[in-house]
Coordinates of C-alpha atoms in Angstrom, one line a residue:
Chain A
M1 CA 37.2 -2.4 -21.9
N2 CA 34.9 -5.0 -20.8
S3 CA 36.3 -8.6 -20.2
L4 CA 38.2 -10.3 -23.2
Y5 CA 35.4 -10.0 -25.7
M6 CA 36.5 -8.6 -29.0
P7 CA 33.7 -7.1 -31.1
K8 CA 34.6 -8.4 -34.6
D9 CA 32.2 -9.2 -37.6
S10 CA 32.8 -13.0 -38.3
L11 CA 31.3 -16.4 -38.7
I12 CA 32.3 -17.4 -35.5
H13 CA 30.8 -14.4 -33.8
S14 CA 27.5 -14.8 -35.3
L15 CA 27.3 -18.3 -33.9
D16 CA 24.6 -18.8 -31.0
P17 CA 26.4 -18.5 -27.8
R18 CA 24.9 -22.1 -26.9
T19 CA 26.5 -23.5 -29.8
K20 CA 29.9 -22.2 -28.8
M21 CA 29.4 -23.5 -25.4
I22 CA 28.8 -27.0 -26.5
F23 CA 31.9 -26.6 -28.8
V24 CA 33.9 -25.9 -25.6
I25 CA 32.5 -28.8 -24.0
F26 CA 33.0 -30.9 -27.1
V27 CA 36.7 -29.8 -27.3
V28 CA 37.3 -30.7 -23.6
I29 CA 35.5 -34.3 -24.1
S30 CA 37.5 -34.9 -27.2
S31 CA 40.9 -33.8 -25.7
F32 CA 40.2 -36.5 -23.0
I33 CA 39.0 -39.3 -25.6
L34 CA 42.1 -39.0 -27.6
N35 CA 45.2 -40.0 -25.4
D36 CA 47.4 -40.0 -28.6
P37 CA 50.0 -37.1 -29.1
A38 CA 49.3 -37.1 -32.8
L39 CA 45.5 -36.9 -32.7
Q40 CA 45.8 -34.2 -30.0
L41 CA 48.0 -32.3 -32.2
L42 CA 45.8 -32.7 -35.2
L43 CA 42.9 -31.5 -33.0
L44 CA 45.1 -28.2 -31.8
V45 CA 45.9 -27.6 -35.6
A46 CA 42.3 -28.2 -36.6
L47 CA 41.4 -25.5 -34.2
F48 CA 43.9 -22.6 -35.7
P49 CA 41.3 -22.0 -38.7
L50 CA 38.8 -21.4 -36.5
V51 CA 40.8 -18.7 -34.8
L52 CA 41.6 -17.2 -38.2
L53 CA 38.0 -17.2 -39.1
A54 CA 37.2 -15.2 -35.8
K55 CA 39.8 -12.8 -36.8
V56 CA 41.4 -12.7 -33.3
V57 CA 44.8 -14.3 -34.3
K58 CA 46.8 -11.5 -32.4
P59 CA 45.0 -11.4 -29.3
Y60 CA 44.7 -15.0 -29.2
L61 CA 48.5 -15.5 -29.7
V62 CA 49.1 -13.1 -26.6
S63 CA 46.8 -14.9 -24.3
I64 CA 48.0 -18.1 -25.3
Q65 CA 51.5 -17.4 -24.3
F66 CA 51.1 -18.3 -20.7
L67 CA 49.8 -21.8 -21.7
L68 CA 52.8 -22.4 -23.9
L69 CA 55.0 -21.7 -20.8
F70 CA 53.3 -24.7 -19.0
A71 CA 53.5 -26.7 -22.2
V72 CA 57.4 -26.3 -22.4
L73 CA 57.9 -27.1 -18.7
I74 CA 55.7 -30.0 -18.8
M75 CA 57.5 -31.5 -21.9
T76 CA 60.8 -30.9 -20.8
V77 CA 60.5 -31.9 -17.2
H78 CA 58.3 -34.8 -17.7
G79 CA 60.2 -35.8 -20.8
I80 CA 63.3 -36.3 -18.8
Y81 CA 62.4 -37.3 -15.4
N82 CA 58.9 -39.0 -15.5
P83 CA 59.6 -42.6 -14.4
I84 CA 57.4 -44.3 -16.7
G85 CA 59.6 -43.7 -19.4
V86 CA 61.9 -46.6 -20.3
T87 CA 62.7 -46.3 -24.1
P88 CA 65.4 -43.6 -24.7
V89 CA 64.7 -41.3 -27.7
F90 CA 67.5 -39.0 -27.8
E91 CA 70.1 -37.6 -25.5
I92 CA 71.2 -34.0 -24.7
F93 CA 74.3 -32.9 -22.8
G94 CA 74.9 -34.5 -19.5
G95 CA 73.4 -38.0 -19.9
L96 CA 70.0 -36.5 -19.6
T97 CA 67.7 -38.5 -22.0
F98 CA 64.5 -38.2 -23.3
K99 CA 62.4 -41.3 -23.1
Y100 CA 59.6 -42.4 -25.4
E101 CA 56.9 -43.2 -22.9
S102 CA 57.3 -40.0 -20.8
M103 CA 57.4 -38.0 -23.9
V104 CA 53.9 -39.3 -24.9
Y105 CA 52.6 -38.7 -21.5
A106 CA 53.9 -35.2 -21.7
S107 CA 53.0 -34.2 -25.2
V108 CA 49.4 -35.4 -24.5
M109 CA 49.1 -33.4 -21.1
S110 CA 50.5 -30.2 -22.8
F111 CA 48.5 -30.5 -25.9
R112 CA 45.5 -31.1 -23.9
I113 CA 46.1 -27.6 -22.2
L114 CA 46.7 -25.9 -25.3
V115 CA 43.6 -27.4 -27.0
I116 CA 41.5 -26.6 -24.0
G117 CA 42.7 -23.5 -23.5
T118 CA 42.5 -22.4 -27.3
A119 CA 38.8 -23.4 -27.2
A120 CA 38.1 -21.3 -23.9
V121 CA 40.0 -18.3 -25.4
L122 CA 38.0 -18.4 -28.6
F123 CA 34.7 -18.9 -26.8
V124 CA 35.5 -15.7 -24.5
M125 CA 36.8 -13.5 -27.2
T126 CA 33.9 -14.1 -29.5
T127 CA 31.0 -14.0 -27.2
H128 CA 29.5 -10.9 -25.8
P129 CA 29.1 -11.6 -21.8
S130 CA 25.6 -10.4 -22.3
D131 CA 25.1 -13.2 -24.9
M132 CA 26.5 -15.8 -22.7
A133 CA 24.2 -14.8 -19.9
S134 CA 21.1 -14.9 -21.9
A135 CA 22.0 -18.3 -23.4
L136 CA 22.4 -19.7 -20.1
V137 CA 18.9 -18.4 -19.3
K138 CA 17.3 -20.0 -22.2
W139 CA 18.9 -23.4 -20.8
K140 CA 16.8 -22.6 -17.6
V141 CA 19.7 -21.7 -15.7
P142 CA 18.4 -19.2 -13.0
H143 CA 18.6 -15.8 -14.0
S144 CA 20.2 -14.6 -10.9
F145 CA 22.9 -17.3 -11.5
A146 CA 23.5 -16.3 -15.0
F147 CA 24.0 -12.8 -13.7
I148 CA 26.4 -13.8 -11.0
L149 CA 28.6 -15.3 -14.1
L150 CA 28.2 -12.2 -16.3
S151 CA 29.0 -9.7 -13.4
T152 CA 32.2 -11.7 -12.7
F153 CA 33.5 -11.3 -16.2
Q154 CA 32.8 -7.6 -15.9
I155 CA 34.1 -7.2 -12.6
I156 CA 37.6 -8.2 -13.4
P157 CA 38.6 -5.0 -15.3
I158 CA 37.2 -2.8 -12.8
I159 CA 39.1 -4.5 -9.9
A160 CA 42.2 -4.3 -12.0
R161 CA 41.7 -0.7 -12.7
E162 CA 41.0 0.0 -8.9
A163 CA 44.1 -2.2 -7.9
K164 CA 46.3 0.4 -9.9
I165 CA 44.8 3.4 -8.3
V166 CA 45.4 2.0 -4.9
M167 CA 49.1 1.0 -5.8
E168 CA 49.5 4.5 -6.7
A169 CA 47.7 5.9 -3.7
Q170 CA 50.1 3.6 -1.6
Q171 CA 53.1 4.5 -3.4
A172 CA 52.3 8.3 -2.7
R173 CA 52.3 7.3 0.9
C174 CA 55.9 6.4 0.5
L175 CA 55.4 2.7 0.0
D176 CA 58.5 1.0 -1.6
V177 CA 57.1 -1.4 -4.1
K178 CA 60.3 -2.6 -5.3
G179 CA 61.8 -4.0 -2.2
S180 CA 63.0 -7.3 -1.2
I181 CA 60.8 -10.4 -1.4
I182 CA 59.9 -10.0 2.4
Q183 CA 59.1 -6.5 1.9
R184 CA 56.8 -7.1 -1.3
V185 CA 55.0 -9.8 0.7
K186 CA 54.4 -7.4 3.4
N187 CA 53.1 -4.9 0.7
L188 CA 50.1 -7.0 0.0
V189 CA 48.2 -5.9 3.2
P190 CA 48.2 -2.0 2.0
M191 CA 47.4 -3.4 -1.4
F192 CA 44.6 -5.8 -0.9
A193 CA 42.8 -4.2 2.3
P194 CA 41.7 -1.1 0.6
L195 CA 41.1 -3.2 -2.7
F196 CA 38.7 -5.8 -0.7
I197 CA 36.9 -2.9 0.9
I198 CA 36.2 -1.0 -2.3
T199 CA 35.2 -4.1 -4.3
F200 CA 32.7 -5.0 -1.3
M201 CA 31.6 -1.4 -1.5
K202 CA 31.1 -1.4 -5.4
V203 CA 29.1 -4.8 -5.0
H204 CA 27.0 -3.5 -2.4
Q205 CA 26.3 -0.6 -4.4
L206 CA 25.5 -2.7 -7.4
S207 CA 23.1 -4.8 -5.4
Y208 CA 21.0 -1.6 -4.8
V209 CA 21.4 -0.3 -8.1
L210 CA 19.9 -3.9 -9.3
E211 CA 16.9 -3.7 -6.8
C212 CA 16.2 -0.2 -8.0
R213 CA 15.6 -1.7 -11.5
A214 CA 13.4 -4.6 -10.1
F215 CA 15.9 -7.2 -10.6
S216 CA 14.1 -9.6 -8.1
R217 CA 10.8 -9.4 -9.8
K218 CA 9.2 -12.8 -10.3
G219 CA 8.3 -14.0 -13.7
T220 CA 9.9 -14.2 -16.9
K221 CA 12.4 -11.7 -18.2
T222 CA 13.3 -10.6 -21.8
S223 CA 16.6 -9.9 -23.0
L224 CA 17.8 -7.0 -24.9
R225 CA 20.1 -8.9 -27.2
E226 CA 18.2 -12.0 -28.7
T227 CA 20.2 -14.9 -30.0
R228 CA 18.8 -17.3 -32.2
I229 CA 19.9 -20.7 -33.5
G230 CA 20.2 -20.9 -37.4
S231 CA 21.4 -23.3 -40.2
L232 CA 25.2 -22.3 -39.3
D233 CA 24.8 -23.5 -36.0
Y234 CA 23.0 -26.6 -37.0
S235 CA 25.9 -27.3 -39.6
F236 CA 28.5 -26.7 -37.0
L237 CA 26.7 -29.1 -34.6
I238 CA 26.4 -31.7 -37.1
G239 CA 30.0 -31.4 -37.7
M240 CA 30.9 -31.7 -33.9
L241 CA 28.8 -34.7 -33.8
A242 CA 30.3 -36.7 -36.6
I243 CA 33.8 -35.8 -35.3
L244 CA 32.6 -37.0 -31.7
A245 CA 31.7 -40.3 -33.4
F246 CA 34.6 -40.7 -35.2
E247 CA 36.8 -40.3 -32.1
I248 CA 34.7 -42.9 -30.1
Y249 CA 35.1 -45.1 -33.1
V250 CA 38.9 -44.5 -32.8
K251 CA 38.7 -45.3 -28.9
L252 CA 36.7 -48.3 -29.2
F253 CA 37.8 -50.2 -32.2
A254 CA 41.4 -48.9 -33.0
M255 CA 42.8 -48.8 -29.3
G256 CA 42.5 -45.0 -29.3
S257 CA 45.3 -44.4 -31.5
L258 CA 45.9 -44.3 -35.3
H259 CA 49.7 -45.1 -34.9
L260 CA 50.6 -41.8 -36.1
T261 CA 53.0 -41.0 -33.3
T262 CA 56.6 -41.5 -34.0
D263 CA 59.9 -40.4 -32.5
A264 CA 60.3 -37.8 -34.9
L265 CA 56.9 -36.3 -34.1
L266 CA 57.6 -36.3 -30.6
T267 CA 61.0 -34.6 -31.0
Y268 CA 59.8 -32.2 -33.3
S269 CA 57.1 -30.9 -31.4
L270 CA 59.3 -30.7 -28.3
I271 CA 61.7 -28.7 -30.2
G272 CA 58.9 -26.4 -31.7
T273 CA 57.9 -25.4 -28.4
W274 CA 61.4 -24.6 -27.5
I275 CA 61.6 -22.6 -30.6
V276 CA 58.5 -20.6 -29.6
F277 CA 59.7 -20.1 -25.9
G278 CA 62.9 -19.1 -27.4
F279 CA 61.1 -16.4 -29.4
M280 CA 59.1 -15.4 -26.3
I281 CA 62.4 -14.8 -24.2
V282 CA 64.0 -12.9 -27.1
K283 CA 60.7 -10.5 -27.2
F284 CA 60.8 -10.1 -23.5
L285 CA 64.4 -9.2 -23.5
Y286 CA 64.0 -6.8 -26.4
K287 CA 61.1 -5.0 -24.8
Q288 CA 63.3 -4.7 -21.6
L289 CA 66.1 -3.5 -23.5
Q290 CA 63.8 -1.1 -25.2
G291 CA 62.6 0.2 -21.9
K292 CA 66.0 0.6 -20.4
I293 CA 67.0 2.6 -23.6
G294 CA 63.8 4.8 -23.6
G295 CA 64.5 5.5 -19.9
A296 CA 67.9 6.8 -20.6
N297 CA 66.9 9.5 -22.8
Chain B
M1 CA 64.5 32.2 -7.9
E2 CA 65.0 28.6 -8.9
P3 CA 61.9 27.0 -9.2
Y4 CA 60.9 23.9 -6.9
I5 CA 59.0 22.0 -9.3
S6 CA 60.3 22.5 -12.9
V7 CA 58.5 20.8 -16.0
K8 CA 60.5 21.0 -19.0
N9 CA 58.8 20.1 -22.6
V10 CA 57.2 17.2 -21.2
S11 CA 54.9 15.0 -23.0
H12 CA 53.3 11.7 -21.9
V13 CA 52.0 8.9 -24.5
Y14 CA 50.1 6.4 -22.5
P15 CA 51.1 2.6 -23.7
G16 CA 48.1 2.5 -25.9
G17 CA 49.3 5.5 -27.8
V18 CA 47.0 8.3 -26.4
T19 CA 49.1 11.2 -25.9
A20 CA 47.7 12.6 -22.6
I21 CA 49.9 15.9 -22.3
K22 CA 51.8 17.6 -25.0
D23 CA 55.0 19.8 -24.7
I24 CA 54.0 21.2 -21.2
N25 CA 56.5 23.8 -19.6
L26 CA 55.6 24.8 -16.0
D27 CA 57.8 26.2 -13.2
I28 CA 56.2 26.2 -9.7
H29 CA 58.1 28.3 -6.8
E30 CA 58.2 28.0 -3.1
G31 CA 55.1 29.5 -1.2
E32 CA 52.7 29.4 -4.5
I33 CA 49.4 28.0 -4.5
V34 CA 48.7 26.6 -8.1
A35 CA 45.1 25.5 -9.3
I36 CA 45.2 23.4 -12.5
L37 CA 41.9 23.7 -14.4
G38 CA 40.4 21.9 -17.5
S39 CA 37.6 19.6 -18.5
N40 CA 37.8 15.8 -18.0
G41 CA 40.4 14.3 -20.0
S42 CA 42.4 17.4 -20.5
G43 CA 45.5 15.8 -19.0
K44 CA 45.5 17.7 -15.5
T45 CA 45.9 14.4 -13.5
T46 CA 48.5 13.0 -15.8
L47 CA 50.5 16.3 -15.5
V48 CA 50.6 16.1 -11.5
K49 CA 51.3 12.2 -11.7
H50 CA 54.7 13.3 -12.8
F51 CA 55.3 15.4 -9.8
N52 CA 55.8 12.3 -7.6
G53 CA 57.1 10.0 -10.4
L54 CA 54.0 7.9 -10.7
L55 CA 54.3 8.6 -14.4
K56 CA 57.5 9.3 -16.1
P57 CA 57.7 11.7 -18.9
T58 CA 57.8 10.1 -22.4
T59 CA 59.8 13.1 -23.5
G60 CA 61.1 16.0 -21.3
E61 CA 62.1 16.2 -17.9
V62 CA 60.4 16.9 -14.6
K63 CA 62.7 18.3 -11.6
I64 CA 61.7 18.3 -8.0
G65 CA 64.3 20.5 -6.2
D66 CA 67.6 18.7 -7.4
L67 CA 65.7 15.4 -8.1
N68 CA 65.0 14.1 -11.5
T69 CA 62.0 12.3 -11.3
R70 CA 63.0 10.0 -13.8
K71 CA 65.9 8.5 -11.8
E72 CA 64.3 8.5 -8.4
R73 CA 62.0 6.2 -6.6
I74 CA 58.3 6.8 -6.2
S75 CA 58.7 6.4 -2.5
K76 CA 61.6 8.9 -2.3
L77 CA 59.9 11.4 -4.3
S78 CA 56.7 10.9 -2.3
S79 CA 58.6 12.4 0.9
H80 CA 59.0 15.7 -1.4
V81 CA 55.4 15.6 -3.2
G82 CA 52.8 14.3 -1.1
Y83 CA 49.7 13.3 -3.4
V84 CA 46.2 13.2 -1.9
F85 CA 44.0 11.0 -4.1
Q86 CA 40.5 11.8 -4.9
N87 CA 39.0 8.8 -3.2
P88 CA 40.3 8.2 0.4
N89 CA 39.2 4.6 0.4
H90 CA 41.8 3.9 -1.9
Q91 CA 44.5 4.5 0.9
T92 CA 43.0 3.9 4.1
F93 CA 43.4 0.4 5.5
L94 CA 44.6 0.7 9.1
P95 CA 42.2 0.3 12.0
S96 CA 42.9 3.6 13.8
V97 CA 43.4 7.3 12.7
R98 CA 46.7 7.3 14.6
Q99 CA 48.2 4.3 12.7
E100 CA 47.0 5.7 9.5
L101 CA 48.8 8.9 10.1
A102 CA 52.2 7.3 11.1
Y103 CA 52.2 5.0 8.0
G104 CA 54.1 7.2 5.7
C105 CA 56.8 7.9 8.3
K106 CA 57.1 4.0 8.9
N107 CA 57.5 3.6 5.2
L108 CA 60.4 5.9 5.3
K109 CA 61.8 4.1 8.2
M110 CA 62.0 7.3 10.4
S111 CA 62.8 6.8 14.1
E112 CA 60.2 6.5 16.6
E113 CA 60.5 10.3 17.9
E114 CA 60.8 11.6 14.5
T115 CA 57.5 10.0 13.9
D116 CA 55.9 10.9 16.7
T117 CA 56.8 14.8 16.2
R118 CA 55.6 14.6 12.7
V119 CA 52.4 12.8 13.6
Q120 CA 51.8 15.4 16.4
R121 CA 52.1 18.1 14.1
A122 CA 49.4 16.7 11.6
I123 CA 47.2 16.1 14.6
E124 CA 47.7 19.8 15.4
L125 CA 47.2 21.1 12.1
F126 CA 44.1 19.0 11.1
Q127 CA 42.7 19.3 14.9
L128 CA 42.1 15.3 15.0
H129 CA 42.9 14.9 18.9
D130 CA 39.3 13.5 19.3
R131 CA 39.3 11.2 16.6
L132 CA 43.0 9.6 17.0
D133 CA 41.5 6.1 18.1
D134 CA 38.5 6.0 15.8
N135 CA 38.4 3.6 12.8
P136 CA 38.8 5.5 9.5
F137 CA 35.9 3.8 8.0
D138 CA 33.6 5.0 10.9
L139 CA 34.2 8.4 9.8
N140 CA 32.0 10.2 7.5
S141 CA 33.3 10.8 3.9
S142 CA 34.7 14.6 4.6
Q143 CA 36.3 13.5 7.8
R144 CA 37.6 10.6 6.1
K145 CA 39.1 12.8 3.4
E146 CA 40.6 14.9 6.2
V147 CA 42.6 11.9 7.5
A148 CA 43.9 11.0 4.0
M149 CA 45.1 14.5 3.7
A150 CA 46.7 14.4 7.3
S151 CA 48.3 11.1 6.7
I152 CA 50.0 12.6 3.5
M153 CA 51.0 15.9 5.6
A154 CA 52.4 13.6 8.2
V155 CA 55.2 12.9 6.1
S156 CA 55.5 16.7 5.8
P157 CA 56.5 17.0 2.0
K158 CA 57.2 20.4 0.6
V159 CA 54.5 20.1 -2.0
I160 CA 51.1 18.9 -1.5
V161 CA 49.0 17.8 -4.5
L162 CA 45.1 17.7 -3.9
D163 CA 43.3 15.8 -6.5
E164 CA 39.7 17.3 -6.5
P165 CA 39.7 18.0 -2.7
T166 CA 36.0 19.7 -2.8
T167 CA 34.2 16.8 -5.0
G168 CA 31.5 15.3 -3.1
Q169 CA 31.6 17.6 -0.2
D170 CA 29.2 19.7 1.6
H171 CA 29.3 23.4 2.1
K172 CA 31.0 23.0 5.3
G173 CA 33.5 20.4 3.9
C174 CA 34.1 22.9 1.2
K175 CA 34.9 25.6 3.7
R176 CA 37.4 23.5 5.6
V177 CA 39.3 22.6 2.2
L178 CA 39.8 26.1 1.7
E179 CA 40.8 26.8 5.4
L180 CA 43.2 23.9 5.2
V181 CA 44.7 25.2 1.8
K182 CA 45.3 28.5 3.3
M183 CA 47.1 26.8 6.2
F184 CA 49.4 24.6 4.2
K185 CA 50.6 28.0 2.5
E186 CA 51.2 29.6 5.7
E187 CA 53.2 26.5 7.0
G188 CA 55.5 27.0 3.8
H189 CA 54.1 24.2 1.5
I190 CA 53.6 24.6 -2.0
V191 CA 49.8 23.7 -2.9
V192 CA 48.8 22.3 -6.3
L193 CA 45.0 21.9 -6.7
I194 CA 43.3 19.9 -9.3
T195 CA 39.6 21.1 -9.3
H196 CA 36.6 22.1 -11.0
D197 CA 35.3 24.2 -8.1
M198 CA 35.6 27.6 -9.6
H199 CA 34.2 29.1 -6.3
L200 CA 37.3 27.8 -4.4
I201 CA 39.6 29.3 -7.0
G202 CA 37.9 32.4 -6.7
E203 CA 38.3 32.5 -2.9
L204 CA 42.0 31.7 -2.9
N205 CA 42.9 33.9 -5.9
C206 CA 45.7 32.1 -6.7
R207 CA 47.8 31.3 -9.8
T208 CA 45.7 29.3 -12.2
V209 CA 46.8 27.0 -15.0
V210 CA 44.2 25.9 -17.8
M211 CA 44.5 22.6 -19.7
N212 CA 42.8 21.8 -22.8
Q213 CA 43.2 18.9 -24.9
S214 CA 46.5 17.8 -23.6
E215 CA 47.9 21.3 -23.7
K216 CA 48.4 24.2 -21.4
I217 CA 46.5 27.1 -22.7
A218 CA 46.8 29.6 -19.9
D219 CA 48.8 30.1 -16.8
D220 CA 48.2 33.3 -14.9
H221 CA 46.4 34.9 -11.9
A222 CA 42.8 33.6 -11.3
S223 CA 41.7 37.2 -11.9
V224 CA 43.4 37.3 -15.3
V225 CA 42.3 33.9 -16.3
F226 CA 38.8 34.4 -15.3
S227 CA 38.3 37.7 -17.3
D228 CA 39.7 36.2 -20.6
K229 CA 36.4 35.2 -22.3
N230 CA 38.3 33.3 -25.1
I231 CA 40.3 31.1 -22.8
M232 CA 37.3 30.3 -20.6
A233 CA 35.2 29.4 -23.8
E234 CA 37.8 27.3 -25.1
A235 CA 38.4 25.3 -22.0
G236 CA 34.7 25.1 -21.5
L237 CA 34.9 26.9 -18.2
Q238 CA 32.4 29.2 -16.3
P239 CA 33.8 31.9 -14.0
P240 CA 32.3 32.0 -10.3
Q241 CA 28.8 33.5 -10.6
I242 CA 30.0 36.5 -8.8
T243 CA 32.5 37.2 -11.7
H244 CA 30.0 36.8 -14.0
F245 CA 27.6 39.0 -12.5
A246 CA 30.2 41.7 -11.9
N247 CA 31.1 41.2 -15.7
E248 CA 27.8 42.1 -16.8
I249 CA 26.8 45.0 -14.6
S250 CA 28.3 48.4 -15.9
H251 CA 28.8 50.2 -12.7
F252 CA 31.7 47.7 -11.9
D253 CA 35.4 48.7 -12.8
P254 CA 35.6 46.8 -16.2
N255 CA 39.4 46.6 -15.8
R256 CA 39.0 44.6 -12.7
T257 CA 37.9 41.0 -12.2
Y258 CA 35.8 40.6 -9.2
L259 CA 36.4 36.8 -7.6
T260 CA 34.3 37.0 -4.2
V261 CA 31.4 38.6 -2.9
E262 CA 33.7 40.4 -0.5
S263 CA 35.3 42.2 -3.3
I264 CA 32.3 43.5 -4.6
L265 CA 31.0 44.7 -1.0
E266 CA 34.4 46.4 -0.6
W267 CA 33.8 48.3 -4.0
M268 CA 30.2 49.3 -3.2
E269 CA 31.4 50.8 0.2
A270 CA 34.1 52.5 -1.4
N271 CA 31.7 54.2 -3.9
Q272 CA 28.9 54.7 -1.3
E273 CA 28.8 58.5 -1.8
E274 CA 27.8 58.2 -5.7
D275 CA 24.2 57.5 -6.5
V276 CA 24.8 54.2 -7.8
K277 CA 22.4 53.5 -10.9
V278 CA 22.7 49.9 -11.8
G279 CA 22.1 48.8 -15.4
T280 CA 23.4 46.0 -17.6
R281 CA 26.1 46.6 -19.9
S282 CA 24.9 46.1 -23.5

């Protein structure tokens, strides 16, 4: 498997990588322009149909889990302890109160993480790394720089595979990987030393292979995978421009908020993340339990 | 006699859902050399990774001596079953051969003297006296492979598993592997070989297990397996050239499988009086 790319036949996949890159930049800018939890949430919800359209719902949910973890932490800890909060919204046990201002701050932060994460995951999952590289080249990015980016995407799974072999090889030399914390920290040396050496060897070899195929030749290079901007891309770009214009309008003339944020919205979104987090824990425990039962057979 | 390694009805399914081995039964006794043959992806490596617990069986049971691999840690099993990986670069990381050899013993928290005696034994076995202070990365690939083997042997496991020991080795290196395997046996170790090197198996003339599409399709002496054309064809294997040659020439005993050049020479000497007319078998 190369990188996170999911080869599917969908509308999003057929977009030009340049459009999708602009889309990611657009989402990042939007999430910073909109400093209002309700609008951020709207943006996040608006991204879901795109995920659905790209037919990557399941892998998307898997990869977004970690970001959700951040969101839960930020919303809970900031909501209670951030000193900017003054207006109490609701109290949980032990006199810990969630305050309005800090909840707004925390929701904006965590929605921003989720929004940017969603856009990035959507981009990576629907764009073949080679397409991305050739799109960059069309933007006059030096060919070698585009290749560096491309090879980074491709070397990660290779390193992961090598890491597994190294770990097995060291375990075969009686290395106990399930020891105490100190032991585990010490184990990083036998793990990473061979891994670094092997990676350097591989990269070195790659450079020879590239030279053998005239990589450093001067002049223009053609690409095997041609990408073209079509009418679909233009409509997508116009859509983005319209939304951006609206956002700037809201920012300039409506103080950056449509006054949709209420106590209820904040509370529900907090509880919503807790519920999702709860599901994740239950699933994790279930898997652990299954492993234990499977191991006893 | 109780087998030392006992594999009972073992299947292994990888997390992706791929069945790598299906219902394997295999007993390996003390003093045996076992070669495991088969094309790439036939499940050879998956099978031997069960011996030191790197993989746990999905169903079935693997026992090493009295130890059930499912219940033991890999580090403990590894002191009984040494596994030499194909690429020595995956395990070498210390700045000198001596430290590399002592590493396994240190992991097992052996005493200073115990470590010394074991390392000394490995040095003797592999004749590494001159290279002790060299950096393993300055050695050539066959020497590095030897150091990797020595570092596993230093722990002195009962079983030693060699994963494709002759791949990428020159003729001298291959001959050295052959010598080493014979020596391991003399020293009382069980040797398990994963290999594509038919010549090596012919020379060793050892027990041969053939894997094909996740299943064990043959388990017999090399001479029996190599003469079974059906099995060889099924697993996509070619016997050593000399065996092939002897099979095609009518004058050789059709009931015997010749695995080495020496065995053919022996036969020729024994039949010197006869006027040997060599013709191909039709």
